[in-house]
Structures are given as structure tokens and as C-alpha cells.
mmCIF file of C-alpha atoms in Angstrom:
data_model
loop_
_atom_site.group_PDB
_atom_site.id
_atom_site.type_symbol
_atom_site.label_atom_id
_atom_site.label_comp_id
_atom_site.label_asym_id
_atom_site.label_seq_id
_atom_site.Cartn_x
_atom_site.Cartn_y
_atom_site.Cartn_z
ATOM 1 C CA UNK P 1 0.000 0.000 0.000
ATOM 2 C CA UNK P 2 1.662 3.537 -0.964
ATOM 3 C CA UNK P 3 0.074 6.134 1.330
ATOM 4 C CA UNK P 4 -0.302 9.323 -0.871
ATOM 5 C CA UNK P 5 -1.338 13.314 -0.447
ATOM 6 C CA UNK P 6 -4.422 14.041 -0.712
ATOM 7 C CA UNK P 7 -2.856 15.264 -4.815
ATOM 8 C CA UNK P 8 -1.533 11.521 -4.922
ATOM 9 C CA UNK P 9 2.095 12.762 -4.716
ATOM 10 C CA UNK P 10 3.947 11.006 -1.869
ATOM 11 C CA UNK P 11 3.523 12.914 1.221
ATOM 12 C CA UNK P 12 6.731 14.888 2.073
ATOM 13 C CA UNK P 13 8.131 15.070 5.540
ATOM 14 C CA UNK P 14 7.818 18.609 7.615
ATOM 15 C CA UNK P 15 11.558 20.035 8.658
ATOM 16 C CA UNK P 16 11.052 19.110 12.461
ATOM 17 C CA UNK P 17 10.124 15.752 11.191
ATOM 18 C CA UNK P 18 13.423 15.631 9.106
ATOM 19 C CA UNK P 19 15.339 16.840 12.192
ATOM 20 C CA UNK P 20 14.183 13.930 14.395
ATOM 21 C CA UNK P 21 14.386 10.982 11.746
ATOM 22 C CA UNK P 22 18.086 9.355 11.786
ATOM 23 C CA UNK P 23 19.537 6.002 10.386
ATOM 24 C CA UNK P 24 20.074 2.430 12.108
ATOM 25 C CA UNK P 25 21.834 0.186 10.789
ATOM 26 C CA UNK P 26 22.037 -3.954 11.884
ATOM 27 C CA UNK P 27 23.971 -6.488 10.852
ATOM 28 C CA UNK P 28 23.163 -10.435 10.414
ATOM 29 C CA UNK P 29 25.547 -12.969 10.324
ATOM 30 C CA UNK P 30 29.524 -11.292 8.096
ATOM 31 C CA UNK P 31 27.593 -8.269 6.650
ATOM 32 C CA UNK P 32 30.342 -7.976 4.350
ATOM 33 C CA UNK P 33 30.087 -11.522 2.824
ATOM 34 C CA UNK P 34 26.418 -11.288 1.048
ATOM 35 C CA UNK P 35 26.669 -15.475 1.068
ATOM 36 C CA UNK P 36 26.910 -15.611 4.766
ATOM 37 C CA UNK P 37 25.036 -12.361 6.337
ATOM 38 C CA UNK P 38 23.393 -8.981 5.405
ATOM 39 C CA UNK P 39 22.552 -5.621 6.636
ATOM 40 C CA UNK P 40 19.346 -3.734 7.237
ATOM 41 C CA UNK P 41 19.226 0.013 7.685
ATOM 42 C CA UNK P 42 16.363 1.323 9.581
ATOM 43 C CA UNK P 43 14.416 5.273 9.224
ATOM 44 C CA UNK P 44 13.704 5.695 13.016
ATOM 45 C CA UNK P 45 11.690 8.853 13.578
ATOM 46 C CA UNK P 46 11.629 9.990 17.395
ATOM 47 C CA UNK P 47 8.300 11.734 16.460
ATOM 48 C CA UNK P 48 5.776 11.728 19.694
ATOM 49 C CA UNK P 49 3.035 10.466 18.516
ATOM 50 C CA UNK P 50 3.957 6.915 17.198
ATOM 51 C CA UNK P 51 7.854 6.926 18.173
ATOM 52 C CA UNK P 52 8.929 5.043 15.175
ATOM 53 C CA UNK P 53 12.514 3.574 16.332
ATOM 54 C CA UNK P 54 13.742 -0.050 17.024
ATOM 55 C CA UNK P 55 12.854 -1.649 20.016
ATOM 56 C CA UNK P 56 14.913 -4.264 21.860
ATOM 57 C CA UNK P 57 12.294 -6.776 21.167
ATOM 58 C CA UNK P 58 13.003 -6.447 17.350
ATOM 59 C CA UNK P 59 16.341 -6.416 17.594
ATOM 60 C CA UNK P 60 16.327 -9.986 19.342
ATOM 61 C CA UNK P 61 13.290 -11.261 16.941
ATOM 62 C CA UNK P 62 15.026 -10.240 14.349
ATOM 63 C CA UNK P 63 18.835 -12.024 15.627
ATOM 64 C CA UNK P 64 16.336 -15.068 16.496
ATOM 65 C CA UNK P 65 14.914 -15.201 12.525
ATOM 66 C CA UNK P 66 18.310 -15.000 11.455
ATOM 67 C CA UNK P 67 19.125 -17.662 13.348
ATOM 68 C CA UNK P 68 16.320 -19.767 12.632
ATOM 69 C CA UNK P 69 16.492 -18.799 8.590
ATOM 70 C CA UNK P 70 15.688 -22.206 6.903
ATOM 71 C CA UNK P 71 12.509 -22.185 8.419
ATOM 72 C CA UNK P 72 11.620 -18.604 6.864
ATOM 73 C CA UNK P 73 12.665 -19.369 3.635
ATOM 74 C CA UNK P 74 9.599 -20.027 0.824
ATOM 75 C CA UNK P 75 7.391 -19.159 3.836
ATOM 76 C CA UNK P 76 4.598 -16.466 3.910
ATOM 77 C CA UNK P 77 4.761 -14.102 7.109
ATOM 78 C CA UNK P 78 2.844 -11.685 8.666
ATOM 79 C CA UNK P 79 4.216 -9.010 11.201
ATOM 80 C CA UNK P 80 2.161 -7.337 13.205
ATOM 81 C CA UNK P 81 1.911 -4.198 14.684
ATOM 82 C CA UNK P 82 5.327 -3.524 12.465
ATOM 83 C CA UNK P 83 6.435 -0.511 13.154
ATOM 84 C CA UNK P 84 9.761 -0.025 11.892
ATOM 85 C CA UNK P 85 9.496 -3.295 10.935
ATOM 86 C CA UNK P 86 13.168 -5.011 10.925
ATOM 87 C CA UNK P 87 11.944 -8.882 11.951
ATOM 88 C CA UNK P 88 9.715 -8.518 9.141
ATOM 89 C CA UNK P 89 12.852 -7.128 6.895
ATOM 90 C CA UNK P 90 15.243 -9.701 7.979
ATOM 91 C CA UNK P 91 12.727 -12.542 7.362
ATOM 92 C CA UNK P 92 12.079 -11.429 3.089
ATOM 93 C CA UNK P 93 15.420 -10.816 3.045
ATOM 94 C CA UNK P 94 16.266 -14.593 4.018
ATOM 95 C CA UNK P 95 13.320 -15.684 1.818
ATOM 96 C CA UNK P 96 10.078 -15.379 3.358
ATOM 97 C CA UNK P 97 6.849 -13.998 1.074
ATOM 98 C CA UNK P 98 6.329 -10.609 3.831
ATOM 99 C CA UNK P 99 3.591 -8.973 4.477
ATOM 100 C CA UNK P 100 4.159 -5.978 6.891
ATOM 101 C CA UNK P 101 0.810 -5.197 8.836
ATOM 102 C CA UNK P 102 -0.307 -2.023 11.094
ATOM 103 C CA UNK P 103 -3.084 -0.680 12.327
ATOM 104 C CA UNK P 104 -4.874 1.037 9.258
ATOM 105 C CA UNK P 105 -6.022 4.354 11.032
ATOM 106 C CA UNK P 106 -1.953 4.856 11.518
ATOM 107 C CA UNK P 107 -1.374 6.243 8.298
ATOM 108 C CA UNK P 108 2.158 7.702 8.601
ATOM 109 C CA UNK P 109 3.461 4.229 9.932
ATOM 110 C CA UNK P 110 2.377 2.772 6.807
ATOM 111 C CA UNK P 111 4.128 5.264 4.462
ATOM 112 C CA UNK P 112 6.711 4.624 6.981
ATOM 113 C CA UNK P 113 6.777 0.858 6.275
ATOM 114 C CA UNK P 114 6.844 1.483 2.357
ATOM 115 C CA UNK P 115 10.287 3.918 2.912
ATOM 116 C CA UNK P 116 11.845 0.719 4.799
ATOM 117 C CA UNK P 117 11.689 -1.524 2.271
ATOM 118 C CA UNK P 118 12.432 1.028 -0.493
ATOM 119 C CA UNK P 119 15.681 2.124 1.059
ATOM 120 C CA UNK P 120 16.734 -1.572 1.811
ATOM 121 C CA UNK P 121 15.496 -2.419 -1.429
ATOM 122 C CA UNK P 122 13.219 -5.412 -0.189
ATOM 123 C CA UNK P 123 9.847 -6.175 -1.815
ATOM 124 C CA UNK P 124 7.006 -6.567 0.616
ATOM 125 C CA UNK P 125 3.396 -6.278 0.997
ATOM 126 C CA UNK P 126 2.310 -3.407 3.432
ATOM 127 C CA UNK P 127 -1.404 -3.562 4.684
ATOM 128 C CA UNK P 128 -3.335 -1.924 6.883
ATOM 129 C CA UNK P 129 -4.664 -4.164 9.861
ATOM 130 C CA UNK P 130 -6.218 -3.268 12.879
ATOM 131 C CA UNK P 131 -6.499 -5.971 15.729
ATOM 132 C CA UNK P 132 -9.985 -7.500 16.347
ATOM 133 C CA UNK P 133 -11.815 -5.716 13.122
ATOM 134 C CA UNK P 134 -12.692 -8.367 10.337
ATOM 135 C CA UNK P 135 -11.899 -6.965 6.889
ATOM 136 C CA UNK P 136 -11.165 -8.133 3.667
ATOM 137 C CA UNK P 137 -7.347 -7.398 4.820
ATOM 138 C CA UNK P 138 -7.440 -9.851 7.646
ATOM 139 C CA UNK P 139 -9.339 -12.303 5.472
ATOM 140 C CA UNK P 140 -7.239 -12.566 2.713
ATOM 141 C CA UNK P 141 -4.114 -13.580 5.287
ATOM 142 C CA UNK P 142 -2.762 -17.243 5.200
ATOM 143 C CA UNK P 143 0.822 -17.179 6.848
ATOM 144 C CA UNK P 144 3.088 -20.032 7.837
ATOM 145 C CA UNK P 145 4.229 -18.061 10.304
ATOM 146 C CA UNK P 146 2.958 -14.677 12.210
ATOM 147 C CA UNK P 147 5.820 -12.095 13.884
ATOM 148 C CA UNK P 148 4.891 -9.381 17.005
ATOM 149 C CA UNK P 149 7.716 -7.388 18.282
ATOM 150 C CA UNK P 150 6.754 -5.802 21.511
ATOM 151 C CA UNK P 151 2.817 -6.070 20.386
ATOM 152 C CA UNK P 152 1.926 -7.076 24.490
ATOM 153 C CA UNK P 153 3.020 -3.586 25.848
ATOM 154 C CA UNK P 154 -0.702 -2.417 26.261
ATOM 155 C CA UNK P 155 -3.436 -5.110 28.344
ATOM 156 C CA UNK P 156 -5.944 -3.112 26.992
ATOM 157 C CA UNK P 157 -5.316 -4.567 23.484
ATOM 158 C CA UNK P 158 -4.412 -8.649 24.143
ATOM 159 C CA UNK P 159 -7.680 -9.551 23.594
ATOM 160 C CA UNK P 160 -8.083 -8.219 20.107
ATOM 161 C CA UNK P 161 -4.756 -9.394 19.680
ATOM 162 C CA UNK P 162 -5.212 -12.603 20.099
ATOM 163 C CA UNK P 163 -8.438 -12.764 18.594
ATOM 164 C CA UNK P 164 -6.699 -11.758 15.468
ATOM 165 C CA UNK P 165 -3.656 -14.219 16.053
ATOM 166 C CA UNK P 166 -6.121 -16.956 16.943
ATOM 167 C CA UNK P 167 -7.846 -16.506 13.084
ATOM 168 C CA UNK P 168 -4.848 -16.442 11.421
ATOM 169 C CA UNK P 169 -3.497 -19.393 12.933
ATOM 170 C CA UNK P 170 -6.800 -21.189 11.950
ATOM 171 C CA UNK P 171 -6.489 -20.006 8.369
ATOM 172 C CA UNK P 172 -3.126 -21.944 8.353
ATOM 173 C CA UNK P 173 -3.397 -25.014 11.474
ATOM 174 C CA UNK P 174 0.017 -25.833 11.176
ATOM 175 C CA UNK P 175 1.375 -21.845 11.233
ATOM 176 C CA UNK P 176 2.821 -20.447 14.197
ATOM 177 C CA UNK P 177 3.270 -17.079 16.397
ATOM 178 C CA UNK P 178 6.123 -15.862 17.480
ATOM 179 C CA UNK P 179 6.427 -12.987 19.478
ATOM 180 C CA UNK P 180 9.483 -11.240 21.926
ATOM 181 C CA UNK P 181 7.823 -8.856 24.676
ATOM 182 C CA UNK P 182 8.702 -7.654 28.184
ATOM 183 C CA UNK P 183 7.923 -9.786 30.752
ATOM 184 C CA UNK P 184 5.616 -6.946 32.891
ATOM 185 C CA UNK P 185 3.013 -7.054 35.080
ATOM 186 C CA UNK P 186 0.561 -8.450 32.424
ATOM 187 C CA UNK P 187 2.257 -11.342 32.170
ATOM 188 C CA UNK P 188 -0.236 -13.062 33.884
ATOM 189 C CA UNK P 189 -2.915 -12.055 31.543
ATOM 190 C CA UNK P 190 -1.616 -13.398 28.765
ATOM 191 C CA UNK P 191 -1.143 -17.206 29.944
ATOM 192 C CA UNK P 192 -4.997 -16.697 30.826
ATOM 193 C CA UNK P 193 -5.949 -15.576 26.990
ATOM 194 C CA UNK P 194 -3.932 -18.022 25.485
ATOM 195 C CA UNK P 195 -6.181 -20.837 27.249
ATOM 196 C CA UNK P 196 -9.271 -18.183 26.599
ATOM 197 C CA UNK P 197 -8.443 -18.400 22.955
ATOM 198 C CA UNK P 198 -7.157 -21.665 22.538
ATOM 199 C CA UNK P 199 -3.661 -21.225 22.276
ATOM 200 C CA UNK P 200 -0.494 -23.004 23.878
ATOM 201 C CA UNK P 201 2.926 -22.135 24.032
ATOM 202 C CA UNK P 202 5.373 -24.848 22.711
ATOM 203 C CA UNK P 203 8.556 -22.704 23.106
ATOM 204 C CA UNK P 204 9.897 -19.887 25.529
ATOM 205 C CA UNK P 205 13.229 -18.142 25.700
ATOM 206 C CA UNK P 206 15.228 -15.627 27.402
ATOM 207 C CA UNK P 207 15.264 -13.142 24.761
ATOM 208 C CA UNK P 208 18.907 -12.554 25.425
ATOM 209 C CA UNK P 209 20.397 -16.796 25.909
ATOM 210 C CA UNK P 210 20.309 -16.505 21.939
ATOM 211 C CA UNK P 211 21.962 -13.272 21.513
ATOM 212 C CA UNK P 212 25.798 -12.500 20.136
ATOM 213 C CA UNK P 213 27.222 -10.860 23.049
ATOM 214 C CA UNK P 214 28.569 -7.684 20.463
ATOM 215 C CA UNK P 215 24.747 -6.927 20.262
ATOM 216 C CA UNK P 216 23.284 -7.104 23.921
ATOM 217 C CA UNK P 217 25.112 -4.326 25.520
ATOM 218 C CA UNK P 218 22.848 -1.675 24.376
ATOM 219 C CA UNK P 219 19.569 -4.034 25.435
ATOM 220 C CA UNK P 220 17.885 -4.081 28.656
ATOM 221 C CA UNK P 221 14.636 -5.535 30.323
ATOM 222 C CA UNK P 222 13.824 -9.202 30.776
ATOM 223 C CA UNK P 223 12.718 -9.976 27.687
ATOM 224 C CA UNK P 224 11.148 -13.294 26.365
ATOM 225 C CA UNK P 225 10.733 -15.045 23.254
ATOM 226 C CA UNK P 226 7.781 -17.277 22.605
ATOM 227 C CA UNK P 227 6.475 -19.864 20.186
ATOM 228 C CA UNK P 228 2.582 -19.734 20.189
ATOM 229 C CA UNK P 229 0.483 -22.572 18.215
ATOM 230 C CA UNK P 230 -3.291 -23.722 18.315
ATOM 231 C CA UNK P 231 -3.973 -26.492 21.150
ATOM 232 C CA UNK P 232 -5.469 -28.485 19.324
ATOM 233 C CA UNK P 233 -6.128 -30.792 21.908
ATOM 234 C CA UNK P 234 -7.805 -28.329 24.395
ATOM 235 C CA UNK P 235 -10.226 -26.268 22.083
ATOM 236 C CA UNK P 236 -13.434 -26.163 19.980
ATOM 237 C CA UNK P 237 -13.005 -26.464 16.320
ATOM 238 C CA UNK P 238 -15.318 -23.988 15.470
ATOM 239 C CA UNK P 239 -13.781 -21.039 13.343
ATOM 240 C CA UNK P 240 -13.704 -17.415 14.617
ATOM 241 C CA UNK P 241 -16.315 -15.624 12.188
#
């Protein structure tokens, strides 16, 4: 989706905007051997409103789809809640059919999106997608896999959030979530939705046991990394409609 003026001209940037954007960039595996690594440069804007910069969680969902790249290549993915969107980059750029997902009233962090994979020169899909609202966007999804980055920061949300993870991973029974957060106070809450929604969690990791220890000086928090599937075993079969 390119998110035009209201002339259809590309929206330009204000100065102050300009003045708080800078560059990231973050290497995978020998950067300068394109058979054996790569880099990905990242627009981070420091702009209030939506604070488009990289979190820790993407950084170390991003180092674990690296890691894990033969199971990302030929598959499709869906991140959500994107952002800057570097797991999402990392996995199309070891192979994966992407399509980067946000919530569709956030217009800026969709043109946003589009200006990632321009400068890195990546081809993906950017929808709009807004947690817990059934449109022809969430409809049309079928991933192997599904990436969050930091998407359980706000309680208020998890249930539309994994209402919407719970379809997807119904459209495709053998897909899979997987999702870094914070380990805060909400913790609780989400063990309780993933047996509200039918979900179990066949993997969990310190975010940082995977980590290169070059990249986890400037990371903090306790951080976890978690595998999320359908139980099968524990839930009705009938479909969310």
C-alpha cells in the first residue's frame, strides 16, 4: 500500500520531522560476505506520537529469525503491529513472502513501512490491519508463520490481539506465532488468553540466551521469546467468524 497526499504525490516530511528521523543500521551474520550475512538500515523517527525507532524486542526477533532462517525461507509471514518493521525485513530478506501489517487508522506508519523496504530495497506487501476488526485485509491472510515485536506492551489490546492471532493461525493449522515482549506485570494475563483463545505455548526463551554478546550491551529488560500454536487438543473447532 503507498500512502499518498491528498494530490496523490507522496507525502513529504515537515523540517522538524526531518530533524528527528536518523539512520540504524544492523547487521546479520559477516555483513560484508552477502553469502553468509546482510545488513538492514532502519528510518527511526523519534516523532511523539507513534515513536517510530527499534525496540529491543526487534532487535532480538530479528537475531532469532536470522538464526532460525531455513525455516523462513519459501514461507509467507505476517508481522504485526510492524512498526519499523526489521523482523519482518530480515525474514524477506532470508526468503520469506512478507507482508508488513499495522493498524490502518496509523497512516504515517504505513508510508513509513513502504520507505523501509524502499531504502533496503526489499519487496514486501504493506497492509493496513487493525487488531480484532474483520476486513477483507485480515481475510485474505494465510501465513506459515505470524511475527509481534513488543505487540503485548498495552493489556488493553491482548484480547483483540489474540483474537486476530487466533484466526490467522486457523487459516493456516500448522502456522505459528512468534512474538518477543517484556515480561511486565501483564504477564499473567496473557497465559490466561492463550487458554481463553485456545492457544499453547510450545517454546519460551530468554530473549537474550540466543543473543551474540557484540549486540546485547545496548539491550535491557527481561525480555522473552515465545512460540505460540493452536492447542489443538484443548479447544473447539469452530472457526472465529
Amino acid at each position: 500500500m503507498e500512502v499518498n497526499g491528498d494530490d496523490g504525490e507522496p507525502t513529504a516530511k515537515s523540517s522538524a520531522e526531518e530533524e528527528m528521523t536518523t539512520f540504524s543500521r544492523h547487521n546479520f551474520g559477516n555483513s560484508e560476505n552477502t553469502d553468509d550475512g546482510f545488513s538492514v538500515t532502519i528510518i527511526e523517527n523519534m516523532k511523539e506520537e507513534y515513536g517510530l525507532f527499534v525496540w529491543p524486542c526487534s532487535i532480538i526477533l530479528a537475531e532469532y529469525i536470522w538464526q532460525q532462517k531455513s525455516r523462513f525461507t519459501g514461507a509467507s509471514v505476517v508481522e504485526l503491529g510492524a512498526g519499523t518493521s526489521l523482523p519482518g525485513l530480515v525474514a524477506a530478506k532470508v526468503g520469506a513472502d512478507v507482508t508488513l501489517t499495522d493498524d490502518s487508522s496509523r497512516v504515517e506508519v504505513l508510508t513509513h513501512m513502504r520507505r523501509q523496504c524502499d531504502l533496503n530495497d526489499i519487496k514486501c506487501k504493506i497492509r493496513g490491519l487493525t487488531w480484532g476488526v474483520w476486513d477483507a485485509q485480515t481475510f485474505s491472510l494465510c501465513p506459515n508463520i505470524i511475527l509481534g515485536a513488543d505487540v503485548l506492551y498495552d493489556s488493553c489490546a491482548f484480547d483483540d490481539l489474540f483474537a486476530t492471532v487466533t484466526f490467522l493461525l486457523q487459516n493456516c493449522p500448522s502456522s505459528v506465532f512468534i512474538t518477543t515482549y517484556h515480561n511486565r506485570s501483564g504477564h499473567h494475563l496473557i497465559g490466561f488468553l492463550m487458554v481463553k483463545w485456545g492457544l499453547k505455548c510450545v517454546k519460551l526463551l530468554d530473549g537474550f540466551s540466543f543473543m551474540p554478546s557484540h549486540k546485547t550491551s545496548s539491550l535491557s529488560g527481561n525480555i522473552q521469546l515465545a512460540e505460540i500454536i493452536l492447542d489443538t487438543a484443548n479447544r473447539d473447532d469452530t472457526k472465529l467468524m
